[in-house]
């Protein structure tokens, strides 16, 4: 008898569906580094269409997608990017924009809803007359949904406003849209409209969408041309990548319609946790597929709780010394 395991560690722990495996086995492939893989070409064209951009590029990971995007926009040494102090790019991506790209991060505090105050973004933009002393601001980065604040959605109105700020100051706007489809579903806004103000967007295919590998970045044809060169420089050019793009195509086709169910179940989980006196959870904070809850009992630690849950075939992951996060995915 197979024991059922409930895995709430992350929406990255999905398994490819039978439809994905079948698509991978049947994929028509060629050498994508030479630009000849037909399945990759079709998938990239479809993602560009869905996202409302001119072109798209498959990359091995979300970290590479964000890194390639930042480097494509900040192609001059001494460039600076404005981003949230609690953003994934700043905290969880090994400082790659600085280490590999020489791009200086200038952080603005993230609010509890994942936004940055627009006036603080404006204040962080360097004045041209300070070029003798300061880096040159070239890019603003947003994250939607915002992971470290519990999967909060950035509204289309907010994103448009930041886009206006970027455009008026001659800057580019990149959206780390690892879970942008979750935001689109939760807000009831078509994904292409949600990212219209952005010059580039990275989309993770292997989180809630459930593909086994990869992300895609979208933008103008000129941006994707630069991104493709950078992908190769970083070791991300792959040959018969259509095998992976075939699974990603099925993931986008079949899973986006299931995300609302993930969100509903996350709210049910949060409601249940709130009834346990040892835990505290803000029900209003659960907007998508993430539930963060704090442990109110000083005798319980996240590590110990995870051990007890694992004994009962429930997998969870500590978020801090007093907090756990649970992430739901039906993929």
PDB file of C-alpha atoms in Angstrom:
ATOM      1  CA  UNK A   1       0.000   0.000   0.000  1.00  0.00           C
ATOM      2  CA  UNK A   2       1.463   3.358  -1.082  1.00  0.00           C
ATOM      3  CA  UNK A   3       1.481   5.990   1.651  1.00  0.00           C
ATOM      4  CA  UNK A   4       0.048   9.334   0.585  1.00  0.00           C
ATOM      5  CA  UNK A   5       2.442  12.200   1.277  1.00  0.00           C
ATOM      6  CA  UNK A   6       1.203  15.786   1.414  1.00  0.00           C
ATOM      7  CA  UNK A   7       4.125  17.946   0.286  1.00  0.00           C
ATOM      8  CA  UNK A   8       3.751  21.626   1.224  1.00  0.00           C
ATOM      9  CA  UNK A   9       7.428  22.569   1.043  1.00  0.00           C
ATOM     10  CA  UNK A  10       7.174  24.416  -2.245  1.00  0.00           C
ATOM     11  CA  UNK A  11       5.342  24.497  -5.558  1.00  0.00           C
ATOM     12  CA  UNK A  12       8.642  23.382  -7.127  1.00  0.00           C
ATOM     13  CA  UNK A  13       8.219  19.771  -5.941  1.00  0.00           C
ATOM     14  CA  UNK A  14       5.688  18.825  -8.615  1.00  0.00           C
ATOM     15  CA  UNK A  15       6.029  15.769 -10.855  1.00  0.00           C
ATOM     16  CA  UNK A  16       5.490  15.904 -14.625  1.00  0.00           C
ATOM     17  CA  UNK A  17       2.084  14.663 -15.706  1.00  0.00           C
ATOM     18  CA  UNK A  18       1.571  11.764 -18.091  1.00  0.00           C
ATOM     19  CA  UNK A  19       0.650  14.288 -20.775  1.00  0.00           C
ATOM     20  CA  UNK A  20       3.955  16.097 -20.223  1.00  0.00           C
ATOM     21  CA  UNK A  21       5.922  12.848 -20.397  1.00  0.00           C
ATOM     22  CA  UNK A  22       4.138  11.863 -23.601  1.00  0.00           C
ATOM     23  CA  UNK A  23       4.838  15.261 -25.157  1.00  0.00           C
ATOM     24  CA  UNK A  24       8.510  15.005 -24.213  1.00  0.00           C
ATOM     25  CA  UNK A  25       8.788  11.561 -25.792  1.00  0.00           C
ATOM     26  CA  UNK A  26       7.141  12.721 -29.018  1.00  0.00           C
ATOM     27  CA  UNK A  27       8.846  16.130 -29.283  1.00  0.00           C
ATOM     28  CA  UNK A  28      10.323  17.093 -32.633  1.00  0.00           C
ATOM     29  CA  UNK A  29      13.818  18.373 -31.886  1.00  0.00           C
ATOM     30  CA  UNK A  30      16.928  19.891 -33.435  1.00  0.00           C
ATOM     31  CA  UNK A  31      19.838  22.031 -32.237  1.00  0.00           C
ATOM     32  CA  UNK A  32      18.444  25.047 -30.385  1.00  0.00           C
ATOM     33  CA  UNK A  33      21.849  26.736 -30.054  1.00  0.00           C
ATOM     34  CA  UNK A  34      21.771  26.899 -33.845  1.00  0.00           C
ATOM     35  CA  UNK A  35      18.190  28.194 -33.640  1.00  0.00           C
ATOM     36  CA  UNK A  36      16.821  25.079 -35.302  1.00  0.00           C
ATOM     37  CA  UNK A  37      14.692  23.311 -32.669  1.00  0.00           C
ATOM     38  CA  UNK A  38      11.103  23.516 -33.979  1.00  0.00           C
ATOM     39  CA  UNK A  39       9.424  22.657 -30.667  1.00  0.00           C
ATOM     40  CA  UNK A  40      11.392  25.361 -28.847  1.00  0.00           C
ATOM     41  CA  UNK A  41      10.497  27.847 -31.576  1.00  0.00           C
ATOM     42  CA  UNK A  42       6.794  27.058 -31.334  1.00  0.00           C
ATOM     43  CA  UNK A  43       6.787  27.238 -27.555  1.00  0.00           C
ATOM     44  CA  UNK A  44       8.662  30.545 -27.452  1.00  0.00           C
ATOM     45  CA  UNK A  45       6.304  32.041 -30.041  1.00  0.00           C
ATOM     46  CA  UNK A  46       3.297  30.897 -28.018  1.00  0.00           C
ATOM     47  CA  UNK A  47       4.677  32.361 -24.774  1.00  0.00           C
ATOM     48  CA  UNK A  48       5.406  35.667 -26.502  1.00  0.00           C
ATOM     49  CA  UNK A  49       1.814  35.720 -27.731  1.00  0.00           C
ATOM     50  CA  UNK A  50       0.340  34.893 -24.313  1.00  0.00           C
ATOM     51  CA  UNK A  51       2.461  37.514 -22.573  1.00  0.00           C
ATOM     52  CA  UNK A  52       1.828  40.180 -25.211  1.00  0.00           C
ATOM     53  CA  UNK A  53       5.493  40.652 -26.141  1.00  0.00           C
ATOM     54  CA  UNK A  54       7.415  40.410 -29.408  1.00  0.00           C
ATOM     55  CA  UNK A  55       9.635  37.457 -28.568  1.00  0.00           C
ATOM     56  CA  UNK A  56      10.545  34.893 -25.917  1.00  0.00           C
ATOM     57  CA  UNK A  57      13.493  32.734 -24.885  1.00  0.00           C
ATOM     58  CA  UNK A  58      13.556  29.463 -22.928  1.00  0.00           C
ATOM     59  CA  UNK A  59      16.179  29.381 -20.153  1.00  0.00           C
ATOM     60  CA  UNK A  60      17.153  26.598 -17.733  1.00  0.00           C
ATOM     61  CA  UNK A  61      16.063  28.376 -14.538  1.00  0.00           C
ATOM     62  CA  UNK A  62      14.364  31.406 -13.070  1.00  0.00           C
ATOM     63  CA  UNK A  63      17.646  32.605 -11.621  1.00  0.00           C
ATOM     64  CA  UNK A  64      19.221  32.580 -15.064  1.00  0.00           C
ATOM     65  CA  UNK A  65      16.141  34.264 -16.507  1.00  0.00           C
ATOM     66  CA  UNK A  66      16.415  37.165 -14.090  1.00  0.00           C
ATOM     67  CA  UNK A  67      20.191  37.366 -14.439  1.00  0.00           C
ATOM     68  CA  UNK A  68      20.059  37.412 -18.235  1.00  0.00           C
ATOM     69  CA  UNK A  69      17.332  40.062 -18.137  1.00  0.00           C
ATOM     70  CA  UNK A  70      19.195  42.356 -15.760  1.00  0.00           C
ATOM     71  CA  UNK A  71      22.439  42.007 -17.724  1.00  0.00           C
ATOM     72  CA  UNK A  72      20.682  42.665 -21.034  1.00  0.00           C
ATOM     73  CA  UNK A  73      19.254  45.929 -19.697  1.00  0.00           C
ATOM     74  CA  UNK A  74      22.385  46.917 -17.730  1.00  0.00           C
ATOM     75  CA  UNK A  75      24.993  46.265 -20.387  1.00  0.00           C
ATOM     76  CA  UNK A  76      27.367  48.982 -19.195  1.00  0.00           C
ATOM     77  CA  UNK A  77      29.654  48.492 -16.201  1.00  0.00           C
ATOM     78  CA  UNK A  78      28.651  50.726 -13.309  1.00  0.00           C
ATOM     79  CA  UNK A  79      24.938  50.288 -13.914  1.00  0.00           C
ATOM     80  CA  UNK A  80      22.506  50.217 -11.009  1.00  0.00           C
ATOM     81  CA  UNK A  81      19.173  48.443 -10.557  1.00  0.00           C
ATOM     82  CA  UNK A  82      16.454  49.513  -8.114  1.00  0.00           C
ATOM     83  CA  UNK A  83      14.755  46.533  -6.485  1.00  0.00           C
ATOM     84  CA  UNK A  84      13.041  45.472  -3.290  1.00  0.00           C
ATOM     85  CA  UNK A  85      15.097  44.699  -0.205  1.00  0.00           C
ATOM     86  CA  UNK A  86      13.044  41.521   0.273  1.00  0.00           C
ATOM     87  CA  UNK A  87      12.981  40.471  -3.373  1.00  0.00           C
ATOM     88  CA  UNK A  88      14.030  37.096  -4.725  1.00  0.00           C
ATOM     89  CA  UNK A  89      16.645  38.605  -7.039  1.00  0.00           C
ATOM     90  CA  UNK A  90      18.286  40.434  -4.153  1.00  0.00           C
ATOM     91  CA  UNK A  91      18.178  37.670  -1.532  1.00  0.00           C
ATOM     92  CA  UNK A  92      18.073  34.249  -3.181  1.00  0.00           C
ATOM     93  CA  UNK A  93      19.986  34.485  -6.455  1.00  0.00           C
ATOM     94  CA  UNK A  94      23.563  34.386  -5.174  1.00  0.00           C
ATOM     95  CA  UNK A  95      24.186  38.075  -5.849  1.00  0.00           C
ATOM     96  CA  UNK A  96      24.647  37.137  -9.495  1.00  0.00           C
ATOM     97  CA  UNK A  97      23.817  40.556 -10.915  1.00  0.00           C
ATOM     98  CA  UNK A  98      26.800  41.995  -9.000  1.00  0.00           C
ATOM     99  CA  UNK A  99      29.118  38.981  -9.071  1.00  0.00           C
ATOM    100  CA  UNK A 100      28.779  38.224 -12.764  1.00  0.00           C
ATOM    101  CA  UNK A 101      27.431  41.466 -14.193  1.00  0.00           C
ATOM    102  CA  UNK A 102      28.994  44.233 -12.145  1.00  0.00           C
ATOM    103  CA  UNK A 103      25.498  45.613 -11.613  1.00  0.00           C
ATOM    104  CA  UNK A 104      24.994  47.502  -8.361  1.00  0.00           C
ATOM    105  CA  UNK A 105      21.757  46.788  -6.460  1.00  0.00           C
ATOM    106  CA  UNK A 106      20.027  49.740  -4.823  1.00  0.00           C
ATOM    107  CA  UNK A 107      17.323  48.442  -2.522  1.00  0.00           C
ATOM    108  CA  UNK A 108      14.035  50.063  -1.584  1.00  0.00           C
ATOM    109  CA  UNK A 109      12.020  48.601   1.314  1.00  0.00           C
ATOM    110  CA  UNK A 110       9.321  46.160   0.335  1.00  0.00           C
ATOM    111  CA  UNK A 111       5.969  46.835   1.994  1.00  0.00           C
ATOM    112  CA  UNK A 112       3.962  43.938   3.490  1.00  0.00           C
ATOM    113  CA  UNK A 113       1.998  43.745   0.224  1.00  0.00           C
ATOM    114  CA  UNK A 114       5.157  43.301  -1.857  1.00  0.00           C
ATOM    115  CA  UNK A 115       5.142  46.788  -3.350  1.00  0.00           C
ATOM    116  CA  UNK A 116       7.757  49.493  -2.984  1.00  0.00           C
ATOM    117  CA  UNK A 117       6.524  53.030  -2.364  1.00  0.00           C
ATOM    118  CA  UNK A 118       6.614  54.823  -5.695  1.00  0.00           C
ATOM    119  CA  UNK A 119       8.032  57.993  -4.158  1.00  0.00           C
ATOM    120  CA  UNK A 120      10.888  55.948  -2.678  1.00  0.00           C
ATOM    121  CA  UNK A 121      11.586  54.416  -6.078  1.00  0.00           C
ATOM    122  CA  UNK A 122      11.760  57.905  -7.572  1.00  0.00           C
ATOM    123  CA  UNK A 123      14.036  59.067  -4.763  1.00  0.00           C
ATOM    124  CA  UNK A 124      16.392  56.154  -5.420  1.00  0.00           C
ATOM    125  CA  UNK A 125      16.977  57.131  -9.059  1.00  0.00           C
ATOM    126  CA  UNK A 126      20.424  58.664  -9.462  1.00  0.00           C
ATOM    127  CA  UNK A 127      20.708  62.135 -10.918  1.00  0.00           C
ATOM    128  CA  UNK A 128      22.843  62.413 -14.028  1.00  0.00           C
ATOM    129  CA  UNK A 129      24.924  65.196 -12.509  1.00  0.00           C
ATOM    130  CA  UNK A 130      26.203  62.717  -9.942  1.00  0.00           C
ATOM    131  CA  UNK A 131      27.754  60.366 -12.508  1.00  0.00           C
ATOM    132  CA  UNK A 132      31.241  61.230 -11.266  1.00  0.00           C
ATOM    133  CA  UNK A 133      30.424  59.617  -7.915  1.00  0.00           C
ATOM    134  CA  UNK A 134      27.445  57.268  -8.276  1.00  0.00           C
ATOM    135  CA  UNK A 135      26.387  54.287 -10.371  1.00  0.00           C
ATOM    136  CA  UNK A 136      23.975  54.982 -13.216  1.00  0.00           C
ATOM    137  CA  UNK A 137      20.388  53.870 -12.680  1.00  0.00           C
ATOM    138  CA  UNK A 138      19.212  51.830 -15.664  1.00  0.00           C
ATOM    139  CA  UNK A 139      16.570  49.415 -14.409  1.00  0.00           C
ATOM    140  CA  UNK A 140      13.729  48.886 -11.923  1.00  0.00           C
ATOM    141  CA  UNK A 141      12.738  45.345 -10.911  1.00  0.00           C
ATOM    142  CA  UNK A 142       9.380  44.242  -9.503  1.00  0.00           C
ATOM    143  CA  UNK A 143       8.313  40.774  -8.329  1.00  0.00           C
ATOM    144  CA  UNK A 144       4.791  39.449  -8.960  1.00  0.00           C
ATOM    145  CA  UNK A 145       3.635  37.532  -7.034  1.00  0.00           C
ATOM    146  CA  UNK A 146       5.961  38.568  -4.239  1.00  0.00           C
ATOM    147  CA  UNK A 147       7.235  35.427  -2.572  1.00  0.00           C
ATOM    148  CA  UNK A 148       8.730  36.673   0.678  1.00  0.00           C
ATOM    149  CA  UNK A 149       5.550  38.528   1.597  1.00  0.00           C
ATOM    150  CA  UNK A 150       3.462  35.405   1.139  1.00  0.00           C
ATOM    151  CA  UNK A 151       2.578  35.402  -2.552  1.00  0.00           C
ATOM    152  CA  UNK A 152       1.083  38.898  -2.657  1.00  0.00           C
ATOM    153  CA  UNK A 153      -0.175  40.219  -5.982  1.00  0.00           C
ATOM    154  CA  UNK A 154       0.962  43.523  -7.438  1.00  0.00           C
ATOM    155  CA  UNK A 155      -2.004  45.231  -9.076  1.00  0.00           C
ATOM    156  CA  UNK A 156      -2.004  46.301 -12.694  1.00  0.00           C
ATOM    157  CA  UNK A 157      -2.503  49.907 -11.551  1.00  0.00           C
ATOM    158  CA  UNK A 158       0.632  49.762  -9.394  1.00  0.00           C
ATOM    159  CA  UNK A 159       2.673  48.098 -12.126  1.00  0.00           C
ATOM    160  CA  UNK A 160       1.542  50.696 -14.656  1.00  0.00           C
ATOM    161  CA  UNK A 161       2.538  53.489 -12.272  1.00  0.00           C
ATOM    162  CA  UNK A 162       6.041  52.069 -11.824  1.00  0.00           C
ATOM    163  CA  UNK A 163       6.229  51.637 -15.587  1.00  0.00           C
ATOM    164  CA  UNK A 164       5.395  55.318 -16.020  1.00  0.00           C
ATOM    165  CA  UNK A 165       8.157  56.238 -13.573  1.00  0.00           C
ATOM    166  CA  UNK A 166      10.643  54.094 -15.459  1.00  0.00           C
ATOM    167  CA  UNK A 167       9.674  55.499 -18.840  1.00  0.00           C
ATOM    168  CA  UNK A 168       9.728  59.113 -17.680  1.00  0.00           C
ATOM    169  CA  UNK A 169      13.278  58.651 -16.357  1.00  0.00           C
ATOM    170  CA  UNK A 170      14.597  56.720 -19.354  1.00  0.00           C
ATOM    171  CA  UNK A 171      14.787  53.443 -17.415  1.00  0.00           C
ATOM    172  CA  UNK A 172      13.682  49.879 -18.161  1.00  0.00           C
ATOM    173  CA  UNK A 173      11.264  47.800 -16.077  1.00  0.00           C
ATOM    174  CA  UNK A 174      11.784  44.075 -15.481  1.00  0.00           C
ATOM    175  CA  UNK A 175       9.227  41.898 -13.703  1.00  0.00           C
ATOM    176  CA  UNK A 176      10.339  38.761 -11.926  1.00  0.00           C
ATOM    177  CA  UNK A 177       7.126  36.954 -12.766  1.00  0.00           C
ATOM    178  CA  UNK A 178       8.038  33.534 -11.413  1.00  0.00           C
ATOM    179  CA  UNK A 179       4.389  33.159 -10.368  1.00  0.00           C
ATOM    180  CA  UNK A 180       2.851  35.769 -12.670  1.00  0.00           C
ATOM    181  CA  UNK A 181       0.069  33.392 -13.722  1.00  0.00           C
ATOM    182  CA  UNK A 182      -0.937  33.040 -10.062  1.00  0.00           C
ATOM    183  CA  UNK A 183      -1.193  36.828  -9.889  1.00  0.00           C
ATOM    184  CA  UNK A 184      -3.182  36.981 -13.112  1.00  0.00           C
ATOM    185  CA  UNK A 185      -5.679  34.385 -11.893  1.00  0.00           C
ATOM    186  CA  UNK A 186      -6.024  35.902  -8.408  1.00  0.00           C
ATOM    187  CA  UNK A 187      -6.524  39.437  -9.724  1.00  0.00           C
ATOM    188  CA  UNK A 188      -8.742  38.420 -12.630  1.00  0.00           C
ATOM    189  CA  UNK A 189      -6.506  40.350 -15.021  1.00  0.00           C
ATOM    190  CA  UNK A 190      -5.194  38.797 -18.270  1.00  0.00           C
ATOM    191  CA  UNK A 191      -1.495  38.136 -17.931  1.00  0.00           C
ATOM    192  CA  UNK A 192      -0.577  40.209 -20.990  1.00  0.00           C
ATOM    193  CA  UNK A 193      -2.335  43.224 -19.474  1.00  0.00           C
ATOM    194  CA  UNK A 194      -0.683  42.685 -16.109  1.00  0.00           C
ATOM    195  CA  UNK A 195       2.801  42.964 -17.655  1.00  0.00           C
ATOM    196  CA  UNK A 196       2.094  45.513 -20.388  1.00  0.00           C
ATOM    197  CA  UNK A 197       4.233  48.170 -18.714  1.00  0.00           C
ATOM    198  CA  UNK A 198       7.259  45.876 -18.457  1.00  0.00           C
ATOM    199  CA  UNK A 199      10.150  45.789 -20.883  1.00  0.00           C
ATOM    200  CA  UNK A 200      10.907  42.212 -19.862  1.00  0.00           C
ATOM    201  CA  UNK A 201       9.339  39.464 -17.767  1.00  0.00           C
ATOM    202  CA  UNK A 202      10.679  36.163 -16.479  1.00  0.00           C
ATOM    203  CA  UNK A 203       8.138  33.367 -16.022  1.00  0.00           C
ATOM    204  CA  UNK A 204       8.915  30.185 -14.088  1.00  0.00           C
ATOM    205  CA  UNK A 205       7.494  27.061 -15.692  1.00  0.00           C
ATOM    206  CA  UNK A 206       8.504  24.615 -12.949  1.00  0.00           C
ATOM    207  CA  UNK A 207       6.698  26.120  -9.955  1.00  0.00           C
ATOM    208  CA  UNK A 208       2.897  26.105  -9.834  1.00  0.00           C
ATOM    209  CA  UNK A 209       2.647  25.308 -13.548  1.00  0.00           C
ATOM    210  CA  UNK A 210       4.380  21.997 -12.886  1.00  0.00           C
ATOM    211  CA  UNK A 211       6.838  21.662 -15.782  1.00  0.00           C
ATOM    212  CA  UNK A 212       9.939  19.661 -14.855  1.00  0.00           C
ATOM    213  CA  UNK A 213      12.512  22.273 -15.889  1.00  0.00           C
ATOM    214  CA  UNK A 214      12.858  25.826 -17.024  1.00  0.00           C
ATOM    215  CA  UNK A 215      11.685  29.401 -17.263  1.00  0.00           C
ATOM    216  CA  UNK A 216      10.980  31.718 -20.159  1.00  0.00           C
ATOM    217  CA  UNK A 217      11.808  35.392 -20.575  1.00  0.00           C
ATOM    218  CA  UNK A 218       9.833  37.689 -22.839  1.00  0.00           C
ATOM    219  CA  UNK A 219      10.397  41.137 -24.278  1.00  0.00           C
ATOM    220  CA  UNK A 220      11.178  42.948 -27.509  1.00  0.00           C
ATOM    221  CA  UNK A 221      13.016  41.239 -30.368  1.00  0.00           C
ATOM    222  CA  UNK A 222      16.110  43.343 -29.664  1.00  0.00           C
ATOM    223  CA  UNK A 223      16.018  42.401 -25.978  1.00  0.00           C
ATOM    224  CA  UNK A 224      15.672  38.685 -26.743  1.00  0.00           C
ATOM    225  CA  UNK A 225      18.550  38.891 -29.245  1.00  0.00           C
ATOM    226  CA  UNK A 226      20.807  40.212 -26.476  1.00  0.00           C
ATOM    227  CA  UNK A 227      19.371  37.724 -23.999  1.00  0.00           C
ATOM    228  CA  UNK A 228      20.160  34.788 -26.277  1.00  0.00           C
ATOM    229  CA  UNK A 229      23.820  35.789 -26.424  1.00  0.00           C
ATOM    230  CA  UNK A 230      23.933  36.172 -22.643  1.00  0.00           C
ATOM    231  CA  UNK A 231      22.237  32.798 -22.153  1.00  0.00           C
ATOM    232  CA  UNK A 232      25.024  31.192 -24.193  1.00  0.00           C
ATOM    233  CA  UNK A 233      27.691  33.108 -22.256  1.00  0.00           C
ATOM    234  CA  UNK A 234      26.282  31.815 -18.971  1.00  0.00           C
ATOM    235  CA  UNK A 235      26.207  28.208 -20.182  1.00  0.00           C
ATOM    236  CA  UNK A 236      22.464  28.088 -20.713  1.00  0.00           C
ATOM    237  CA  UNK A 237      22.419  27.267 -24.395  1.00  0.00           C
ATOM    238  CA  UNK A 238      21.093  23.723 -24.769  1.00  0.00           C
ATOM    239  CA  UNK A 239      20.831  21.554 -27.847  1.00  0.00           C
ATOM    240  CA  UNK A 240      17.650  19.434 -28.212  1.00  0.00           C
ATOM    241  CA  UNK A 241      15.775  21.599 -25.726  1.00  0.00           C
ATOM    242  CA  UNK A 242      12.458  20.899 -27.439  1.00  0.00           C
ATOM    243  CA  UNK A 243      12.084  17.921 -25.105  1.00  0.00           C
ATOM    244  CA  UNK A 244      11.799  20.367 -22.198  1.00  0.00           C
ATOM    245  CA  UNK A 245       9.765  22.939 -24.124  1.00  0.00           C
ATOM    246  CA  UNK A 246       7.216  20.256 -25.009  1.00  0.00           C
ATOM    247  CA  UNK A 247       6.551  19.612 -21.319  1.00  0.00           C
ATOM    248  CA  UNK A 248       6.449  23.347 -20.628  1.00  0.00           C
ATOM    249  CA  UNK A 249       3.854  23.845 -23.357  1.00  0.00           C
ATOM    250  CA  UNK A 250       1.599  21.209 -21.781  1.00  0.00           C
ATOM    251  CA  UNK A 251       2.127  22.808 -18.354  1.00  0.00           C
ATOM    252  CA  UNK A 252       0.942  26.208 -19.552  1.00  0.00           C
ATOM    253  CA  UNK A 253      -1.936  24.691 -21.524  1.00  0.00           C
ATOM    254  CA  UNK A 254      -3.234  22.419 -18.779  1.00  0.00           C
ATOM    255  CA  UNK A 255      -2.327  23.998 -15.444  1.00  0.00           C
ATOM    256  CA  UNK A 256      -3.181  27.706 -15.577  1.00  0.00           C
ATOM    257  CA  UNK A 257      -6.855  26.803 -15.284  1.00  0.00           C
ATOM    258  CA  UNK A 258      -6.148  24.889 -12.072  1.00  0.00           C
ATOM    259  CA  UNK A 259      -4.396  27.701 -10.200  1.00  0.00           C
ATOM    260  CA  UNK A 260      -7.618  29.106  -8.756  1.00  0.00           C
ATOM    261  CA  UNK A 261      -8.140  25.756  -7.031  1.00  0.00           C
ATOM    262  CA  UNK A 262      -4.671  26.049  -5.484  1.00  0.00           C
ATOM    263  CA  UNK A 263      -5.597  29.483  -4.154  1.00  0.00           C
ATOM    264  CA  UNK A 264      -8.859  28.205  -2.701  1.00  0.00           C
ATOM    265  CA  UNK A 265      -7.157  25.311  -0.959  1.00  0.00           C
ATOM    266  CA  UNK A 266      -4.501  27.632   0.449  1.00  0.00           C
ATOM    267  CA  UNK A 267      -7.255  29.717   2.038  1.00  0.00           C
ATOM    268  CA  UNK A 268      -8.853  26.561   3.475  1.00  0.00           C
ATOM    269  CA  UNK A 269      -5.498  25.560   4.954  1.00  0.00           C
ATOM    270  CA  UNK A 270      -5.003  29.014   6.457  1.00  0.00           C
ATOM    271  CA  UNK A 271      -8.483  28.944   7.976  1.00  0.00           C
ATOM    272  CA  UNK A 272      -7.742  25.584   9.598  1.00  0.00           C
ATOM    273  CA  UNK A 273      -4.395  26.731  10.949  1.00  0.00           C
ATOM    274  CA  UNK A 274      -6.009  29.796  12.483  1.00  0.00           C
ATOM    275  CA  UNK A 275      -8.178  27.523  14.637  1.00  0.00           C
ATOM    276  CA  UNK A 276      -5.090  26.010  16.286  1.00  0.00           C
ATOM    277  CA  UNK A 277      -4.212  28.140  19.298  1.00  0.00           C
ATOM    278  CA  UNK A 278      -0.471  27.540  18.974  1.00  0.00           C
ATOM    279  CA  UNK A 279      -0.417  29.184  15.543  1.00  0.00           C
ATOM    280  CA  UNK A 280      -1.208  32.637  14.204  1.00  0.00           C
ATOM    281  CA  UNK A 281      -2.054  33.349  10.599  1.00  0.00           C
ATOM    282  CA  UNK A 282      -3.401  36.439   8.884  1.00  0.00           C
ATOM    283  CA  UNK A 283      -6.195  35.162   6.643  1.00  0.00           C
ATOM    284  CA  UNK A 284      -6.272  38.394   4.648  1.00  0.00           C
ATOM    285  CA  UNK A 285      -2.655  37.852   3.644  1.00  0.00           C
ATOM    286  CA  UNK A 286      -3.423  34.656   1.717  1.00  0.00           C
ATOM    287  CA  UNK A 287      -3.950  35.839  -1.848  1.00  0.00           C
ATOM    288  CA  UNK A 288      -2.542  33.014  -3.952  1.00  0.00           C
ATOM    289  CA  UNK A 289      -0.977  29.627  -3.206  1.00  0.00           C
ATOM    290  CA  UNK A 290       1.199  30.514  -0.201  1.00  0.00           C
ATOM    291  CA  UNK A 291       0.399  30.340   3.508  1.00  0.00           C
ATOM    292  CA  UNK A 292       2.820  31.760   6.065  1.00  0.00           C
ATOM    293  CA  UNK A 293       2.000  31.083   9.702  1.00  0.00           C
ATOM    294  CA  UNK A 294       3.768  31.937  12.947  1.00  0.00           C
ATOM    295  CA  UNK A 295       4.232  29.705  15.950  1.00  0.00           C
ATOM    296  CA  UNK A 296       2.893  31.381  19.084  1.00  0.00           C
ATOM    297  CA  UNK A 297       3.943  28.609  21.493  1.00  0.00           C
ATOM    298  CA  UNK A 298       7.561  29.139  22.691  1.00  0.00           C
ATOM    299  CA  UNK A 299       7.924  25.388  23.257  1.00  0.00           C
ATOM    300  CA  UNK A 300       7.494  24.634  19.544  1.00  0.00           C
ATOM    301  CA  UNK A 301      10.171  25.352  16.974  1.00  0.00           C
ATOM    302  CA  UNK A 302       9.672  25.220  13.198  1.00  0.00           C
ATOM    303  CA  UNK A 303      12.267  22.468  12.857  1.00  0.00           C
ATOM    304  CA  UNK A 304      10.580  20.328  15.518  1.00  0.00           C
ATOM    305  CA  UNK A 305       7.145  20.918  14.006  1.00  0.00           C
ATOM    306  CA  UNK A 306       8.430  19.881  10.580  1.00  0.00           C
ATOM    307  CA  UNK A 307       9.833  16.689  12.089  1.00  0.00           C
ATOM    308  CA  UNK A 308       6.494  15.856  13.712  1.00  0.00           C
ATOM    309  CA  UNK A 309       4.617  16.610  10.494  1.00  0.00           C
ATOM    310  CA  UNK A 310       6.986  14.425   8.480  1.00  0.00           C
ATOM    311  CA  UNK A 311       6.238  11.505  10.784  1.00  0.00           C
ATOM    312  CA  UNK A 312       2.632  11.987   9.704  1.00  0.00           C
ATOM    313  CA  UNK A 313       3.528  12.173   5.999  1.00  0.00           C
ATOM    314  CA  UNK A 314       3.210  15.953   5.737  1.00  0.00           C
ATOM    315  CA  UNK A 315       6.237  17.838   4.453  1.00  0.00           C
ATOM    316  CA  UNK A 316       6.695  21.528   5.296  1.00  0.00           C
ATOM    317  CA  UNK A 317       9.601  23.948   5.431  1.00  0.00           C
ATOM    318  CA  UNK A 318      10.689  26.519   8.041  1.00  0.00           C
ATOM    319  CA  UNK A 319      10.685  30.132   6.869  1.00  0.00           C
ATOM    320  CA  UNK A 320      12.340  31.598   9.980  1.00  0.00           C
ATOM    321  CA  UNK A 321      12.930  30.859  13.657  1.00  0.00           C
ATOM    322  CA  UNK A 322       9.195  31.215  14.340  1.00  0.00           C
ATOM    323  CA  UNK A 323       7.546  30.848  10.947  1.00  0.00           C
ATOM    324  CA  UNK A 324       6.619  28.119   8.499  1.00  0.00           C
ATOM    325  CA  UNK A 325       5.515  28.486   4.920  1.00  0.00           C
ATOM    326  CA  UNK A 326       3.228  26.097   3.088  1.00  0.00           C
ATOM    327  CA  UNK A 327       2.875  26.265  -0.673  1.00  0.00           C
ATOM    328  CA  UNK A 328       0.082  24.579  -2.586  1.00  0.00           C
ATOM    329  CA  UNK A 329       0.228  23.212  -6.138  1.00  0.00           C
ATOM    330  CA  UNK A 330      -2.116  20.792  -7.878  1.00  0.00           C
ATOM    331  CA  UNK A 331       0.219  20.298 -10.824  1.00  0.00           C
TER     332      UNK A 331
END
